[in-house]
Amino acid sequence: MSFPKNFLWGGAIAANQYEGAWLTDGKQPNVTDVLVGIMAKDPGLAWNPETKKYEMKLNPDKVYLSHDAVDGYHRYREDLKMMKGMGFNSFRTSISWGRIFPNGDETEPNEAGLKFYDDMFDCMRELEMEPVITLSHYETPLHLVTEYGGWSNPKLIGFWMNYVKTVFTRYKGKVRYWLTFNEVNNMFRIPFVSGAVLTIDNPADPSDPIGSTTEQDKWDAFHNIVVANAMTVEAGHEIDAENQIGCMMTASSVATYPYNCDPENILGTLDAQRRNIFYMADCFCLGIIPTYLNKVWKEAGVTVTFTEEELALIKKYTVDFLSFSYYRSTTFDKDVNLKVDTSGLVCRDNPYLKDQAPKPWGWAVDPAGLRYTLNVLYDRYHLPLMIVENGVGLDENLDEEGKIHDDFRVHYIEEHIKNVHAAIEDGVDCRGYLYWGPIDVVSAGTGEMKKRYGFVYVDRFNDGHGTLERKTKESYNRYKEIIESNGEVLL
């Protein structure tokens, strides 16, 4: 058992969960800077009836851990060297849009922000790690939301293209793999962060900006992002023919199985998959606006219109590869409410899955679901695939000897990587496995440090205290062995 010769082994993080330094060197707030956990409807915003705009108003009783995160802004060299110690040949992170254009609508970029990523990418290259860079990982500048309403406003396409052309040009030759919008198919689950959508004109409930977002707002954002994605592919190829421009989807919903063979559950499963990934991935990967959306739009009472020019653009400039996250599976039962958390869709427990991550999160673990997801996506899109998030969050603390014995994480990655190899043997063109997240960072979903994913432990806690000291866990050594053998130790 071994993987392709040039297989990308590595890990993935996001700027907003790792860097901290949220107002350093000219950066201004982004959407996640006003949240404590993206699944919570608790934005630090307040409606100003005089200006008829939302303004940032952080809650003094809450700890916004992402503001300092794990201080990656100042410690990335140390951290990247630890990643190289595991044998990484690739590393995924994001550019914080607000470091380059602090408010998002400036015409000239912030040189301090550009220089920071210059240095980071140079460090990766020196360590012989391929940068895999996300252009937008829940990091839309807050000003673009409070001033323009976010991606529901077509003006954001122009601001976005100014940003992406700037970074494509600046980092030409340093970055070859680009991801456009992180988990953008979360648009209707977490619209404030995924689509930076906010109703700013007569909001239905000024005390709840997220809840005041209308269905039309969300579908307008969908329209604008689909157009912007195609324009990004076009620009990326024009600026550097070596660029590979990919999209990034949360794909756990692909592994939604019918609970039984009731035809209503079969059809319900198909509908869940369409509404949670295919509606967006079909646009990016196939260059089409799916016909099944006509029914969705009719049910939602919205109007979505693409011009002939836009349709031609979307068709011509599809992505070069599809990257995705996978954490868990679920089963669909028409008699059980379908819900969502940061791991994916949640409906009825699968009685055939015996593995479960330890509480308090306790996800059902389904490594075969990753193989299934790889096969479904490859059969549907015939594009190279890259796993850029797969991992397990655990509640961990150092023992009396100052160590962490994370046996469950070792088990988790071994079983999932075995299934990645099985999918490759099935004929899937899978180019890489980038574990989320190789160093402890602030959890996006819950906004805490308690939920730890890393092979490297960071001494920081939910109340904000901690030394930020880094220590390796037992899983660090096991992942190193897997990489060094190109998977053969899993035989």
XYZ file of C-alpha atoms in Angstrom:
491
model
C 0.000 0.000 0.000
C 1.555 3.238 -1.148
C 0.263 6.460 -2.577
C 1.150 8.189 -5.860
C 4.709 9.444 -6.009
C 3.818 13.161 -5.887
C 0.956 12.823 -3.414
C 0.538 15.918 -1.229
C 0.826 15.100 2.465
C 0.192 17.936 4.852
C -2.207 19.865 7.020
C -4.645 22.744 6.850
C -5.525 25.778 8.936
C -7.237 29.142 8.394
C -5.906 32.621 9.055
C -8.856 33.622 11.241
C -8.369 30.641 13.555
C -4.583 30.716 13.667
C -2.982 34.102 13.148
C -4.515 36.363 15.789
C -3.124 39.907 15.481
C -6.602 40.921 14.370
C -5.862 44.681 14.211
C -2.116 44.520 13.546
C -0.263 46.210 10.667
C -3.332 47.872 9.227
C -5.751 44.937 9.267
C -9.392 45.762 9.964
C -12.115 43.400 11.307
C -13.622 40.615 9.240
C -16.884 38.719 9.751
C -15.393 36.090 12.063
C -13.789 38.747 14.262
C -17.228 39.608 15.649
C -18.306 36.021 16.317
C -17.711 33.508 19.082
C -18.241 30.335 17.062
C -19.728 30.532 13.579
C -22.748 28.339 14.392
C -23.903 30.722 17.146
C -26.140 33.644 16.226
C -24.220 36.100 18.359
C -22.490 38.660 16.135
C -20.907 41.606 17.883
C -22.942 44.062 15.839
C -25.487 46.697 16.754
C -28.023 48.496 14.580
C -27.649 52.276 14.553
C -31.093 53.732 13.766
C -29.590 57.143 12.923
C -27.158 55.915 10.272
C -29.340 52.916 9.427
C -26.271 50.722 9.481
C -24.809 47.962 11.586
C -21.706 48.800 13.579
C -19.239 46.580 15.392
C -20.126 46.317 19.084
C -18.310 43.480 20.800
C -19.801 41.940 23.921
C -17.497 42.727 26.886
C -18.682 39.552 28.636
C -17.428 37.290 25.847
C -13.914 36.105 25.025
C -13.167 36.452 21.323
C -10.358 33.917 21.177
C -9.761 34.460 17.471
C -8.482 37.988 18.135
C -5.242 36.527 19.483
C -5.810 32.918 18.352
C -2.553 30.979 18.809
C -0.394 33.927 17.710
C 0.500 32.363 14.380
C 1.130 35.827 12.988
C 4.349 35.961 15.006
C 5.088 32.218 15.371
C 4.463 30.735 11.927
C 8.158 30.029 11.264
C 8.395 27.910 14.407
C 5.139 26.151 13.551
C 6.025 25.455 9.924
C 9.301 23.891 11.049
C 7.295 21.564 13.319
C 5.095 20.678 10.340
C 8.173 19.914 8.271
C 9.294 17.677 11.109
C 6.380 15.395 10.222
C 7.477 15.361 6.602
C 4.851 17.729 5.188
C 5.332 18.511 1.520
C 2.300 20.822 1.465
C 0.500 23.204 3.770
C -2.874 24.878 3.453
C -3.720 28.246 4.961
C -5.683 31.308 3.892
C -4.969 34.913 3.109
C -6.932 37.229 5.349
C -8.555 39.571 2.829
C -8.543 42.370 5.430
C -4.755 42.287 5.691
C -4.507 43.121 1.976
C -7.486 45.483 1.643
C -8.453 46.368 5.238
C -11.990 47.547 4.444
C -12.251 45.590 1.225
C -13.197 48.523 -1.006
C -9.849 50.336 -1.227
C -8.178 50.699 -4.598
C -4.613 50.230 -3.304
C -3.452 47.299 -1.134
C -1.849 47.384 2.301
C 1.852 46.658 1.786
C 2.334 45.360 5.341
C -0.236 42.625 4.682
C 1.284 41.681 1.345
C 4.738 41.509 2.943
C 3.508 39.215 5.722
C 2.298 36.583 3.259
C 5.380 37.047 1.100
C 7.464 36.019 4.092
C 5.163 33.135 5.051
C 5.128 31.660 1.542
C 8.898 32.085 1.295
C 9.232 30.121 4.528
C 7.065 27.321 3.121
C 9.150 27.216 -0.035
C 12.389 27.115 1.952
C 10.988 24.111 3.832
C 9.960 22.502 0.525
C 6.257 22.674 1.302
C 3.789 23.444 -1.483
C 1.491 26.314 -0.413
C -2.209 25.554 -0.878
C -3.854 28.921 -0.352
C -7.504 29.744 0.242
C -8.541 33.161 -1.012
C -11.582 33.455 1.252
C -11.893 31.315 4.387
C -14.759 33.017 6.244
C -12.722 36.245 6.233
C -14.703 38.844 4.278
C -13.858 42.347 5.574
C -16.632 43.441 7.941
C -16.936 46.822 6.228
C -18.131 45.103 3.052
C -20.978 43.607 5.064
C -22.063 46.600 7.132
C -21.670 49.071 4.243
C -22.806 46.985 1.261
C -24.689 43.986 2.667
C -22.031 41.484 1.698
C -22.157 39.155 -1.290
C -25.838 39.847 -1.969
C -24.555 43.117 -3.450
C -23.010 42.740 -6.962
C -20.478 45.466 -6.077
C -18.566 42.817 -4.139
C -17.567 41.141 -7.389
C -15.462 44.162 -8.293
C -13.917 44.459 -4.829
C -13.158 40.730 -4.877
C -11.531 40.818 -8.305
C -9.303 43.704 -7.241
C -8.185 41.583 -4.281
C -7.601 38.317 -6.156
C -5.762 39.938 -9.061
C -3.526 41.689 -6.539
C -2.525 38.475 -4.757
C -2.297 36.404 -7.965
C 0.170 38.965 -9.295
C 2.123 39.423 -6.069
C 2.590 35.710 -5.367
C 3.132 34.540 -8.944
C 5.652 31.703 -8.833
C 5.291 31.256 -5.071
C 1.764 29.847 -4.945
C 0.493 27.380 -7.520
C -2.557 25.867 -5.802
C -5.402 28.277 -5.049
C -8.813 27.608 -3.491
C -11.503 30.219 -4.087
C -14.216 30.190 -1.381
C -13.952 27.895 1.634
C -16.983 25.625 2.142
C -19.059 28.056 0.126
C -21.899 25.530 -0.038
C -22.562 26.448 3.602
C -24.293 29.541 2.208
C -27.721 28.579 3.540
C -26.519 27.067 6.802
C -24.248 29.889 7.971
C -24.875 32.779 5.550
C -23.184 35.463 7.645
C -19.750 33.861 7.425
C -20.010 31.775 4.255
C -21.667 34.451 2.121
C -21.009 37.503 4.298
C -24.718 38.237 3.850
C -26.523 40.822 5.962
C -29.806 42.626 5.386
C -28.918 46.275 5.914
C -32.036 47.986 4.571
C -34.949 47.772 7.020
C -33.812 44.536 8.720
C -36.650 42.433 9.997
C -35.029 42.082 13.402
C -32.164 44.502 14.124
C -31.218 42.533 17.218
C -30.506 39.429 15.145
C -28.564 40.324 11.968
C -28.100 36.719 10.936
C -31.755 35.917 11.390
C -32.765 39.007 9.441
C -31.097 37.753 6.262
C -33.745 37.022 3.644
C -33.874 34.103 1.231
C -33.523 36.548 -1.661
C -30.351 37.950 -0.036
C -28.861 34.465 0.124
C -29.713 33.579 -3.461
C -28.419 36.936 -4.692
C -25.156 36.095 -2.911
C -25.169 32.679 -4.589
C -25.526 34.350 -7.996
C -22.707 36.832 -7.382
C -20.316 34.245 -5.936
C -20.871 31.836 -8.852
C -20.016 34.628 -11.291
C -17.021 35.738 -9.188
C -15.690 32.176 -9.035
C -15.611 31.917 -12.845
C -13.960 35.325 -13.131
C -11.354 34.206 -10.589
C -10.488 31.109 -12.626
C -10.159 33.273 -15.734
C -7.915 35.827 -14.008
C -5.808 33.181 -12.274
C -4.959 31.501 -15.564
C -4.296 34.790 -17.366
C -1.899 36.036 -14.682
C -0.030 32.736 -14.359
C -0.587 29.781 -16.678
C 0.893 27.518 -13.982
C -1.880 28.352 -11.522
C -4.264 25.596 -10.517
C -7.526 27.157 -9.329
C -9.759 24.896 -7.273
C -12.966 25.269 -5.338
C -13.540 24.061 -1.776
C -16.729 22.393 -0.569
C -17.857 20.817 2.656
C -18.586 17.316 1.373
C -19.705 15.405 4.452
C -23.250 15.739 3.098
C -22.291 13.522 0.131
C -22.116 10.641 2.621
C -25.798 10.964 3.488
C -27.327 7.517 3.220
C -31.023 6.565 3.112
C -31.927 5.120 6.507
C -33.788 2.326 4.719
C -35.107 1.502 1.248
C -38.301 3.522 1.630
C -38.475 5.413 -1.699
C -39.263 8.621 0.190
C -35.979 8.263 2.055
C -34.143 7.576 -1.193
C -35.546 10.752 -2.754
C -35.039 12.704 0.475
C -31.382 11.707 0.488
C -30.955 12.915 -3.092
C -32.608 16.215 -2.229
C -30.372 16.665 0.838
C -27.247 16.087 -1.252
C -28.388 18.512 -3.939
C -29.307 21.278 -1.484
C -26.147 20.933 0.581
C -23.355 20.489 -1.972
C -24.309 19.761 -5.559
C -26.237 23.019 -6.115
C -22.948 24.908 -5.740
C -20.394 22.318 -6.895
C -22.296 21.721 -10.143
C -21.850 25.404 -11.011
C -18.135 25.481 -10.233
C -17.167 22.073 -11.618
C -19.605 21.490 -14.490
C -20.209 25.102 -15.449
C -23.981 24.745 -15.292
C -26.826 26.165 -13.239
C -28.645 22.964 -12.217
C -32.228 22.669 -13.426
C -33.349 21.298 -10.052
C -32.761 24.773 -8.623
C -35.852 26.033 -10.444
C -37.992 24.076 -8.013
C -35.938 25.287 -5.030
C -36.306 28.920 -6.118
C -40.047 28.505 -6.653
C -40.480 27.031 -3.168
C -38.402 29.829 -1.641
C -40.292 32.536 -3.525
C -37.125 34.058 -4.978
C -35.999 35.198 -8.411
C -32.517 34.316 -9.655
C -31.511 35.331 -13.177
C -28.206 34.745 -14.939
C -27.516 36.659 -18.138
C -26.414 34.835 -21.271
C -22.975 36.396 -20.860
C -22.736 35.131 -17.282
C -23.819 31.624 -18.285
C -21.144 31.541 -20.988
C -18.516 32.722 -18.486
C -19.505 30.069 -15.933
C -19.414 27.360 -18.593
C -16.001 28.377 -19.911
C -14.147 28.922 -16.645
C -14.708 25.884 -14.474
C -12.250 24.971 -11.715
C -9.144 22.849 -12.276
C -9.742 20.624 -9.259
C -12.180 20.088 -6.415
C -11.001 20.210 -2.820
C -13.237 19.360 0.097
C -13.697 18.666 3.787
C -15.031 15.407 5.185
C -15.699 14.648 8.846
C -18.696 12.371 9.248
C -21.710 10.768 7.578
C -25.384 10.534 8.510
C -28.531 8.711 7.438
C -31.660 10.395 6.101
C -35.020 9.462 7.609
C -38.097 11.420 6.561
C -39.463 11.083 10.095
C -36.436 12.763 11.735
C -35.555 16.439 11.435
C -32.444 17.032 9.359
C -30.072 19.325 11.256
C -26.570 20.610 10.766
C -23.480 21.197 12.847
C -19.903 22.031 11.942
C -19.200 18.405 11.078
C -21.929 18.213 8.441
C -25.522 17.031 8.275
C -27.085 15.227 11.234
C -30.277 13.191 10.980
C -30.697 9.615 12.265
C -27.849 7.623 13.806
C -26.424 4.893 11.614
C -26.769 1.593 13.526
C -23.899 0.046 11.566
C -21.306 2.565 12.748
C -19.710 1.389 15.987
C -16.912 3.977 16.232
C -17.684 7.250 17.937
C -15.433 10.143 18.858
C -15.257 10.809 22.602
C -17.740 13.268 24.096
C -18.605 16.108 24.351
C -18.777 16.152 20.541
C -19.103 12.432 19.951
C -19.300 12.297 16.162
C -20.019 8.943 14.589
C -16.848 7.958 12.745
C -17.263 6.608 9.216
C -13.926 6.208 7.372
C -15.619 4.297 4.544
C -17.757 7.377 4.014
C -14.636 9.194 2.839
C -13.998 6.510 0.215
C -17.640 6.750 -0.841
C -17.444 10.552 -1.056
C -14.285 10.431 -3.176
C -15.915 8.005 -5.602
C -19.168 9.966 -5.894
C -17.383 13.271 -6.493
C -14.968 11.815 -9.032
C -17.723 9.979 -10.921
C -19.800 13.172 -11.049
C -17.132 15.734 -11.945
C -14.129 13.846 -13.422
C -11.786 16.360 -11.815
C -8.697 15.797 -9.634
C -9.693 15.774 -5.970
C -7.868 17.000 -2.884
C -8.885 16.341 0.717
C -8.088 19.583 2.519
C -9.923 18.953 5.790
C -10.349 15.704 7.689
C -9.778 15.404 11.393
C -11.211 14.916 14.846
C -11.590 17.389 17.693
C -10.863 16.065 21.185
C -10.930 17.509 24.694
C -7.274 17.069 25.690
C -4.969 18.152 28.495
C -1.359 17.357 29.294
C -0.866 14.447 31.704
C 1.454 14.458 34.726
C 4.429 13.856 32.436
C 3.462 16.749 30.175
C 2.309 14.483 27.326
C -0.853 13.773 25.357
C -1.646 10.201 24.366
C -4.182 10.735 21.593
C -4.783 7.123 20.586
C -8.189 7.904 19.147
C -6.781 10.498 16.757
C -4.186 7.971 15.578
C -6.957 5.460 14.968
C -9.043 8.091 13.151
C -6.350 9.142 10.687
C -5.179 5.580 10.033
C -8.647 4.377 9.085
C -9.430 7.407 6.946
C -6.119 7.284 5.094
C -6.651 3.587 4.381
C -9.941 4.500 2.745
C -8.308 7.269 0.724
C -5.944 4.648 -0.676
C -8.862 2.320 -1.372
C -10.540 5.101 -3.359
C -7.355 5.639 -5.369
C -7.354 1.919 -6.142
C -10.995 2.356 -7.220
C -9.667 4.722 -9.888
C -10.174 8.073 -8.162
C -7.627 10.772 -9.015
C -6.936 12.015 -5.486
C -3.926 14.342 -5.287
C -3.540 15.002 -1.568
C -4.540 14.557 2.074
C -4.245 17.696 4.213
C -5.337 16.986 7.787
C -7.371 19.558 9.706
C -5.748 21.021 11.713
C -2.197 19.860 12.450
C -1.742 22.402 15.246
C -4.401 23.330 17.813
C -6.301 26.426 16.666
C -9.486 28.170 17.738
C -12.468 26.032 16.749
C -14.493 27.720 14.019
C -17.791 26.150 14.995
C -17.676 26.571 18.760
C -15.146 29.389 19.089
C -13.099 27.643 21.753
C -9.687 26.095 22.355
C -11.104 23.101 24.203
C -11.908 21.372 20.916
C -8.407 20.376 19.814
C -7.540 18.806 16.457
C -3.781 19.147 16.371
C -0.791 16.863 16.242
C 0.794 19.801 18.070
C -0.656 20.983 21.381
C -0.880 24.735 22.102
C -1.076 25.919 25.699
C -4.120 28.175 25.466
C -7.562 27.790 27.017
C -11.152 28.948 26.638
C -10.799 31.827 29.087
C -7.878 33.191 27.068
C -5.014 32.323 29.402
C -2.023 30.163 28.459
C 1.645 30.358 27.578
C 1.147 29.461 23.875
C 3.906 26.857 24.267
C 3.851 24.158 21.574
C 4.255 20.439 22.351
C 3.906 17.417 20.083
C 1.325 14.720 20.761
C 1.746 11.000 20.082
C -0.175 11.393 16.811
C 2.631 13.649 15.542
C 5.001 10.682 15.390
C 2.450 8.375 13.796
C 1.563 10.807 11.019
C 5.288 11.253 10.441
C 5.677 7.491 9.972
C 2.762 7.392 7.550
C 4.203 10.214 5.448
C 7.772 8.861 5.472
C 6.531 5.507 4.159
C 4.081 7.107 1.695
C 1.369 5.094 3.440
C 3.065 1.717 3.386
C 3.144 1.396 7.209
C -0.640 1.021 7.079
C -0.399 -2.333 5.337
